[in-house]
């Protein structure tokens, strides 16, 4: 098997943030047969709705407890909260766990992961899918089908393996088309093609 074909199908997934993107990740994962999908969100109504619709197997009371024991942890919260969580989660992570995120900016996120000691177990992701609507009510289990998902490695050998694992997760579980890209290149490209037009 070529290294770029490496795929991850975790036996447990933690999704921190259950809005349109995070809720869709959790929902797709449960439908794909991931046995344990744990979620957390500040919005209690989103948490209850996600559980009712079968997008989760369990709810956690805090982000830290969500991450505990999961093979893959996905931060699906705004960039500022992502940076904060990257600085706090390391003691709660299982041995060998991989961490990712879905923020639309990657350079500072990847840098923060490295500063937090997660360089060998982090890869940033940015799925080009979603909606202007927010909350779990905007989530769909098929949201990422055929969508491009950028995956940004940290630059270390372990980080490269983590990036291939995250790319495999997006391809094999989410049904997306992952593209490996450096964080700085991603941000420059998205600044011209997405952020500037939106502004």
PDB file of C-alpha atoms in Angstrom:
ATOM      1  CA  UNK A   1       0.000   0.000   0.000  1.00  0.00           C
ATOM      2  CA  UNK A   2       1.365   3.418  -0.935  1.00  0.00           C
ATOM      3  CA  UNK A   3       1.726   5.876   1.951  1.00  0.00           C
ATOM      4  CA  UNK A   4      -0.827   8.239   0.384  1.00  0.00           C
ATOM      5  CA  UNK A   5      -3.369   5.397   0.491  1.00  0.00           C
ATOM      6  CA  UNK A   6      -3.079   5.088   4.288  1.00  0.00           C
ATOM      7  CA  UNK A   7      -6.579   5.391   5.743  1.00  0.00           C
ATOM      8  CA  UNK A   8      -7.922   5.725   9.268  1.00  0.00           C
ATOM      9  CA  UNK A   9     -11.212   4.267  10.422  1.00  0.00           C
ATOM     10  CA  UNK A  10     -11.202   5.027  14.156  1.00  0.00           C
ATOM     11  CA  UNK A  11     -13.073   2.840  16.595  1.00  0.00           C
ATOM     12  CA  UNK A  12     -13.894   5.971  18.586  1.00  0.00           C
ATOM     13  CA  UNK A  13     -14.406   9.561  17.480  1.00  0.00           C
ATOM     14  CA  UNK A  14     -14.735  12.714  19.563  1.00  0.00           C
ATOM     15  CA  UNK A  15     -16.386  15.755  17.977  1.00  0.00           C
ATOM     16  CA  UNK A  16     -16.101  18.982  19.935  1.00  0.00           C
ATOM     17  CA  UNK A  17     -18.719  21.338  18.515  1.00  0.00           C
ATOM     18  CA  UNK A  18     -21.965  20.046  17.026  1.00  0.00           C
ATOM     19  CA  UNK A  19     -22.940  22.797  14.606  1.00  0.00           C
ATOM     20  CA  UNK A  20     -23.430  22.314  10.871  1.00  0.00           C
ATOM     21  CA  UNK A  21     -19.924  20.927  10.276  1.00  0.00           C
ATOM     22  CA  UNK A  22     -19.293  19.086  13.545  1.00  0.00           C
ATOM     23  CA  UNK A  23     -22.816  17.697  13.607  1.00  0.00           C
ATOM     24  CA  UNK A  24     -22.428  16.446  10.038  1.00  0.00           C
ATOM     25  CA  UNK A  25     -19.101  14.761  10.877  1.00  0.00           C
ATOM     26  CA  UNK A  26     -20.608  12.980  13.875  1.00  0.00           C
ATOM     27  CA  UNK A  27     -23.759  11.985  11.991  1.00  0.00           C
ATOM     28  CA  UNK A  28     -21.846  10.604   9.012  1.00  0.00           C
ATOM     29  CA  UNK A  29     -19.503   8.693  11.332  1.00  0.00           C
ATOM     30  CA  UNK A  30     -22.333   6.947  13.184  1.00  0.00           C
ATOM     31  CA  UNK A  31     -23.982   6.047   9.871  1.00  0.00           C
ATOM     32  CA  UNK A  32     -20.636   4.714   8.639  1.00  0.00           C
ATOM     33  CA  UNK A  33     -20.522   2.346  11.605  1.00  0.00           C
ATOM     34  CA  UNK A  34     -17.982   4.020  13.891  1.00  0.00           C
ATOM     35  CA  UNK A  35     -18.898   2.266  17.160  1.00  0.00           C
ATOM     36  CA  UNK A  36     -18.318   5.172  19.562  1.00  0.00           C
ATOM     37  CA  UNK A  37     -19.025   8.784  18.591  1.00  0.00           C
ATOM     38  CA  UNK A  38     -18.890  11.216  21.504  1.00  0.00           C
ATOM     39  CA  UNK A  39     -19.899  14.844  21.169  1.00  0.00           C
ATOM     40  CA  UNK A  40     -19.977  18.102  23.077  1.00  0.00           C
ATOM     41  CA  UNK A  41     -21.389  21.529  22.355  1.00  0.00           C
ATOM     42  CA  UNK A  42     -22.230  24.647  24.360  1.00  0.00           C
ATOM     43  CA  UNK A  43     -25.729  24.603  22.857  1.00  0.00           C
ATOM     44  CA  UNK A  44     -27.756  22.125  24.894  1.00  0.00           C
ATOM     45  CA  UNK A  45     -30.531  22.019  22.280  1.00  0.00           C
ATOM     46  CA  UNK A  46     -28.006  21.010  19.588  1.00  0.00           C
ATOM     47  CA  UNK A  47     -26.630  18.278  21.845  1.00  0.00           C
ATOM     48  CA  UNK A  48     -30.073  16.828  22.538  1.00  0.00           C
ATOM     49  CA  UNK A  49     -31.077  16.989  18.860  1.00  0.00           C
ATOM     50  CA  UNK A  50     -27.843  15.257  17.790  1.00  0.00           C
ATOM     51  CA  UNK A  51     -28.470  12.467  20.268  1.00  0.00           C
ATOM     52  CA  UNK A  52     -32.132  12.116  19.244  1.00  0.00           C
ATOM     53  CA  UNK A  53     -31.234  11.839  15.557  1.00  0.00           C
ATOM     54  CA  UNK A  54     -28.605   9.189  16.177  1.00  0.00           C
ATOM     55  CA  UNK A  55     -25.638  11.377  15.259  1.00  0.00           C
ATOM     56  CA  UNK A  56     -23.916  10.428  18.531  1.00  0.00           C
ATOM     57  CA  UNK A  57     -23.586   7.386  20.718  1.00  0.00           C
ATOM     58  CA  UNK A  58     -23.004   9.566  23.781  1.00  0.00           C
ATOM     59  CA  UNK A  59     -22.733  13.124  25.046  1.00  0.00           C
ATOM     60  CA  UNK A  60     -19.941  14.477  27.232  1.00  0.00           C
ATOM     61  CA  UNK A  61     -20.114  17.265  29.787  1.00  0.00           C
ATOM     62  CA  UNK A  62     -16.905  19.059  28.793  1.00  0.00           C
ATOM     63  CA  UNK A  63     -14.553  19.215  25.810  1.00  0.00           C
ATOM     64  CA  UNK A  64     -11.888  17.460  27.855  1.00  0.00           C
ATOM     65  CA  UNK A  65     -14.164  14.533  28.694  1.00  0.00           C
ATOM     66  CA  UNK A  66     -15.221  14.330  25.062  1.00  0.00           C
ATOM     67  CA  UNK A  67     -11.608  13.826  23.991  1.00  0.00           C
ATOM     68  CA  UNK A  68     -10.768  11.261  26.666  1.00  0.00           C
ATOM     69  CA  UNK A  69     -10.248   7.807  25.178  1.00  0.00           C
ATOM     70  CA  UNK A  70     -11.027   8.764  21.560  1.00  0.00           C
ATOM     71  CA  UNK A  71      -8.787   7.551  18.732  1.00  0.00           C
ATOM     72  CA  UNK A  72      -9.565  10.665  16.669  1.00  0.00           C
ATOM     73  CA  UNK A  73     -10.529  14.059  18.119  1.00  0.00           C
ATOM     74  CA  UNK A  74     -12.028  16.665  15.778  1.00  0.00           C
ATOM     75  CA  UNK A  75     -12.338  20.284  16.911  1.00  0.00           C
ATOM     76  CA  UNK A  76     -15.341  21.746  15.117  1.00  0.00           C
ATOM     77  CA  UNK A  77     -15.495  25.099  16.869  1.00  0.00           C
ATOM     78  CA  UNK A  78     -14.538  28.647  15.747  1.00  0.00           C
ATOM     79  CA  UNK A  79     -10.809  29.371  15.215  1.00  0.00           C
ATOM     80  CA  UNK A  80     -10.345  31.185  18.540  1.00  0.00           C
ATOM     81  CA  UNK A  81     -11.841  28.299  20.493  1.00  0.00           C
ATOM     82  CA  UNK A  82      -9.784  25.843  18.429  1.00  0.00           C
ATOM     83  CA  UNK A  83      -6.561  27.618  19.438  1.00  0.00           C
ATOM     84  CA  UNK A  84      -7.631  27.559  23.098  1.00  0.00           C
ATOM     85  CA  UNK A  85      -8.544  23.865  23.045  1.00  0.00           C
ATOM     86  CA  UNK A  86      -5.262  22.885  21.388  1.00  0.00           C
ATOM     87  CA  UNK A  87      -3.501  24.334  24.413  1.00  0.00           C
ATOM     88  CA  UNK A  88      -5.662  22.418  26.894  1.00  0.00           C
ATOM     89  CA  UNK A  89      -6.428  18.958  25.519  1.00  0.00           C
ATOM     90  CA  UNK A  90      -3.076  17.172  25.516  1.00  0.00           C
ATOM     91  CA  UNK A  91      -3.372  15.684  29.057  1.00  0.00           C
ATOM     92  CA  UNK A  92      -6.758  14.208  28.148  1.00  0.00           C
ATOM     93  CA  UNK A  93      -5.720  12.496  24.943  1.00  0.00           C
ATOM     94  CA  UNK A  94      -5.395   8.730  24.679  1.00  0.00           C
ATOM     95  CA  UNK A  95      -2.016   7.298  23.758  1.00  0.00           C
ATOM     96  CA  UNK A  96      -1.735   7.400  19.970  1.00  0.00           C
ATOM     97  CA  UNK A  97      -4.799   9.609  19.499  1.00  0.00           C
ATOM     98  CA  UNK A  98      -4.835  11.928  16.488  1.00  0.00           C
ATOM     99  CA  UNK A  99      -6.233  15.462  16.704  1.00  0.00           C
ATOM    100  CA  UNK A 100      -7.669  17.520  13.854  1.00  0.00           C
ATOM    101  CA  UNK A 101      -9.870  20.555  13.324  1.00  0.00           C
ATOM    102  CA  UNK A 102     -12.073  22.078  10.609  1.00  0.00           C
ATOM    103  CA  UNK A 103     -11.210  25.789  10.806  1.00  0.00           C
ATOM    104  CA  UNK A 104     -11.025  27.739   7.551  1.00  0.00           C
ATOM    105  CA  UNK A 105      -7.623  29.192   8.494  1.00  0.00           C
ATOM    106  CA  UNK A 106      -4.771  26.793   9.092  1.00  0.00           C
ATOM    107  CA  UNK A 107      -1.391  28.475   9.608  1.00  0.00           C
ATOM    108  CA  UNK A 108      -1.956  29.641  13.192  1.00  0.00           C
ATOM    109  CA  UNK A 109      -3.865  26.473  14.087  1.00  0.00           C
ATOM    110  CA  UNK A 110      -1.004  24.226  12.948  1.00  0.00           C
ATOM    111  CA  UNK A 111       1.516  26.457  14.720  1.00  0.00           C
ATOM    112  CA  UNK A 112      -0.492  26.299  17.958  1.00  0.00           C
ATOM    113  CA  UNK A 113      -0.722  22.516  17.740  1.00  0.00           C
ATOM    114  CA  UNK A 114       3.067  22.359  17.420  1.00  0.00           C
ATOM    115  CA  UNK A 115       3.573  24.699  20.385  1.00  0.00           C
ATOM    116  CA  UNK A 116       1.192  22.541  22.424  1.00  0.00           C
ATOM    117  CA  UNK A 117       3.371  19.472  21.823  1.00  0.00           C
ATOM    118  CA  UNK A 118       0.985  17.883  19.298  1.00  0.00           C
ATOM    119  CA  UNK A 119       3.171  18.160  16.187  1.00  0.00           C
ATOM    120  CA  UNK A 120       3.393  14.382  15.737  1.00  0.00           C
ATOM    121  CA  UNK A 121      -0.326  13.739  16.266  1.00  0.00           C
ATOM    122  CA  UNK A 122      -2.092  16.676  14.634  1.00  0.00           C
ATOM    123  CA  UNK A 123      -3.228  17.505  11.116  1.00  0.00           C
ATOM    124  CA  UNK A 124      -5.491  20.418  10.299  1.00  0.00           C
ATOM    125  CA  UNK A 125      -8.434  19.918   7.964  1.00  0.00           C
ATOM    126  CA  UNK A 126     -10.734  22.267   6.091  1.00  0.00           C
ATOM    127  CA  UNK A 127     -13.703  20.705   4.293  1.00  0.00           C
ATOM    128  CA  UNK A 128     -15.051  22.922   1.501  1.00  0.00           C
ATOM    129  CA  UNK A 129     -18.657  22.219   2.336  1.00  0.00           C
ATOM    130  CA  UNK A 130     -21.263  23.610   4.620  1.00  0.00           C
ATOM    131  CA  UNK A 131     -23.870  26.288   4.749  1.00  0.00           C
ATOM    132  CA  UNK A 132     -24.429  29.782   6.083  1.00  0.00           C
ATOM    133  CA  UNK A 133     -26.946  28.277   8.517  1.00  0.00           C
ATOM    134  CA  UNK A 134     -25.635  27.365  11.956  1.00  0.00           C
ATOM    135  CA  UNK A 135     -26.349  24.799  14.623  1.00  0.00           C
ATOM    136  CA  UNK A 136     -27.096  21.118  14.426  1.00  0.00           C
ATOM    137  CA  UNK A 137     -30.292  21.887  12.521  1.00  0.00           C
ATOM    138  CA  UNK A 138     -28.085  22.655   9.493  1.00  0.00           C
ATOM    139  CA  UNK A 139     -26.150  19.352   9.763  1.00  0.00           C
ATOM    140  CA  UNK A 140     -26.530  16.615   7.139  1.00  0.00           C
ATOM    141  CA  UNK A 141     -24.922  13.176   7.099  1.00  0.00           C
ATOM    142  CA  UNK A 142     -24.157  13.564   3.371  1.00  0.00           C
ATOM    143  CA  UNK A 143     -22.683  17.079   3.603  1.00  0.00           C
ATOM    144  CA  UNK A 144     -19.141  16.044   2.641  1.00  0.00           C
ATOM    145  CA  UNK A 145     -19.931  13.543  -0.103  1.00  0.00           C
ATOM    146  CA  UNK A 146     -17.596  14.379  -2.995  1.00  0.00           C
ATOM    147  CA  UNK A 147     -16.429  17.647  -1.378  1.00  0.00           C
ATOM    148  CA  UNK A 148     -12.784  18.720  -1.355  1.00  0.00           C
ATOM    149  CA  UNK A 149     -11.178  18.624   2.082  1.00  0.00           C
ATOM    150  CA  UNK A 150      -7.784  20.258   2.542  1.00  0.00           C
ATOM    151  CA  UNK A 151      -5.503  18.504   5.028  1.00  0.00           C
ATOM    152  CA  UNK A 152      -2.490  20.374   6.429  1.00  0.00           C
ATOM    153  CA  UNK A 153       0.442  18.480   8.002  1.00  0.00           C
ATOM    154  CA  UNK A 154       2.642  19.933  10.726  1.00  0.00           C
ATOM    155  CA  UNK A 155       5.921  19.155   8.956  1.00  0.00           C
ATOM    156  CA  UNK A 156       7.242  16.443  11.283  1.00  0.00           C
ATOM    157  CA  UNK A 157       7.540  12.761  10.362  1.00  0.00           C
ATOM    158  CA  UNK A 158       4.812  11.855  12.847  1.00  0.00           C
ATOM    159  CA  UNK A 159       2.728  14.779  11.617  1.00  0.00           C
ATOM    160  CA  UNK A 160       2.989  13.459   8.074  1.00  0.00           C
ATOM    161  CA  UNK A 161       1.597  10.103   9.186  1.00  0.00           C
ATOM    162  CA  UNK A 162      -1.168  11.878  11.106  1.00  0.00           C
ATOM    163  CA  UNK A 163      -2.022  13.899   7.987  1.00  0.00           C
ATOM    164  CA  UNK A 164      -2.322  10.733   5.893  1.00  0.00           C
ATOM    165  CA  UNK A 165      -4.531   9.240   8.581  1.00  0.00           C
ATOM    166  CA  UNK A 166      -6.777  12.296   8.678  1.00  0.00           C
ATOM    167  CA  UNK A 167      -6.939  12.340   4.878  1.00  0.00           C
ATOM    168  CA  UNK A 168      -7.931   8.686   4.962  1.00  0.00           C
ATOM    169  CA  UNK A 169     -10.678   9.422   7.484  1.00  0.00           C
ATOM    170  CA  UNK A 170     -12.126  12.126   5.247  1.00  0.00           C
ATOM    171  CA  UNK A 171     -11.982   9.862   2.219  1.00  0.00           C
ATOM    172  CA  UNK A 172     -13.079   6.532   3.706  1.00  0.00           C
ATOM    173  CA  UNK A 173     -15.563   7.679   6.368  1.00  0.00           C
ATOM    174  CA  UNK A 174     -16.754  11.125   5.252  1.00  0.00           C
ATOM    175  CA  UNK A 175     -16.808  10.410   1.494  1.00  0.00           C
ATOM    176  CA  UNK A 176     -14.774  13.546   0.726  1.00  0.00           C
ATOM    177  CA  UNK A 177     -11.808  14.098  -1.597  1.00  0.00           C
ATOM    178  CA  UNK A 178      -8.800  14.997   0.593  1.00  0.00           C
ATOM    179  CA  UNK A 179      -5.976  17.192  -0.720  1.00  0.00           C
ATOM    180  CA  UNK A 180      -2.725  17.494   1.242  1.00  0.00           C
ATOM    181  CA  UNK A 181      -1.489  21.093   1.343  1.00  0.00           C
ATOM    182  CA  UNK A 182       0.872  23.173   3.479  1.00  0.00           C
ATOM    183  CA  UNK A 183      -0.894  25.459   5.956  1.00  0.00           C
ATOM    184  CA  UNK A 184       0.632  28.688   4.604  1.00  0.00           C
ATOM    185  CA  UNK A 185      -0.244  27.723   1.026  1.00  0.00           C
ATOM    186  CA  UNK A 186      -3.781  26.872   2.104  1.00  0.00           C
ATOM    187  CA  UNK A 187      -4.303  30.235   3.790  1.00  0.00           C
ATOM    188  CA  UNK A 188      -2.905  32.173   0.835  1.00  0.00           C
ATOM    189  CA  UNK A 189      -5.049  30.247  -1.625  1.00  0.00           C
ATOM    190  CA  UNK A 190      -8.233  30.547   0.455  1.00  0.00           C
ATOM    191  CA  UNK A 191      -7.617  34.253   1.085  1.00  0.00           C
ATOM    192  CA  UNK A 192      -7.962  34.894  -2.659  1.00  0.00           C
ATOM    193  CA  UNK A 193     -10.594  32.322  -3.566  1.00  0.00           C
ATOM    194  CA  UNK A 194     -12.882  32.408  -0.523  1.00  0.00           C
ATOM    195  CA  UNK A 195     -12.182  34.966   2.195  1.00  0.00           C
ATOM    196  CA  UNK A 196     -11.721  37.986  -0.092  1.00  0.00           C
ATOM    197  CA  UNK A 197     -14.848  37.281  -2.207  1.00  0.00           C
ATOM    198  CA  UNK A 198     -16.905  36.827   0.984  1.00  0.00           C
ATOM    199  CA  UNK A 199     -15.596  40.129   2.359  1.00  0.00           C
TER     200      UNK A 199
END
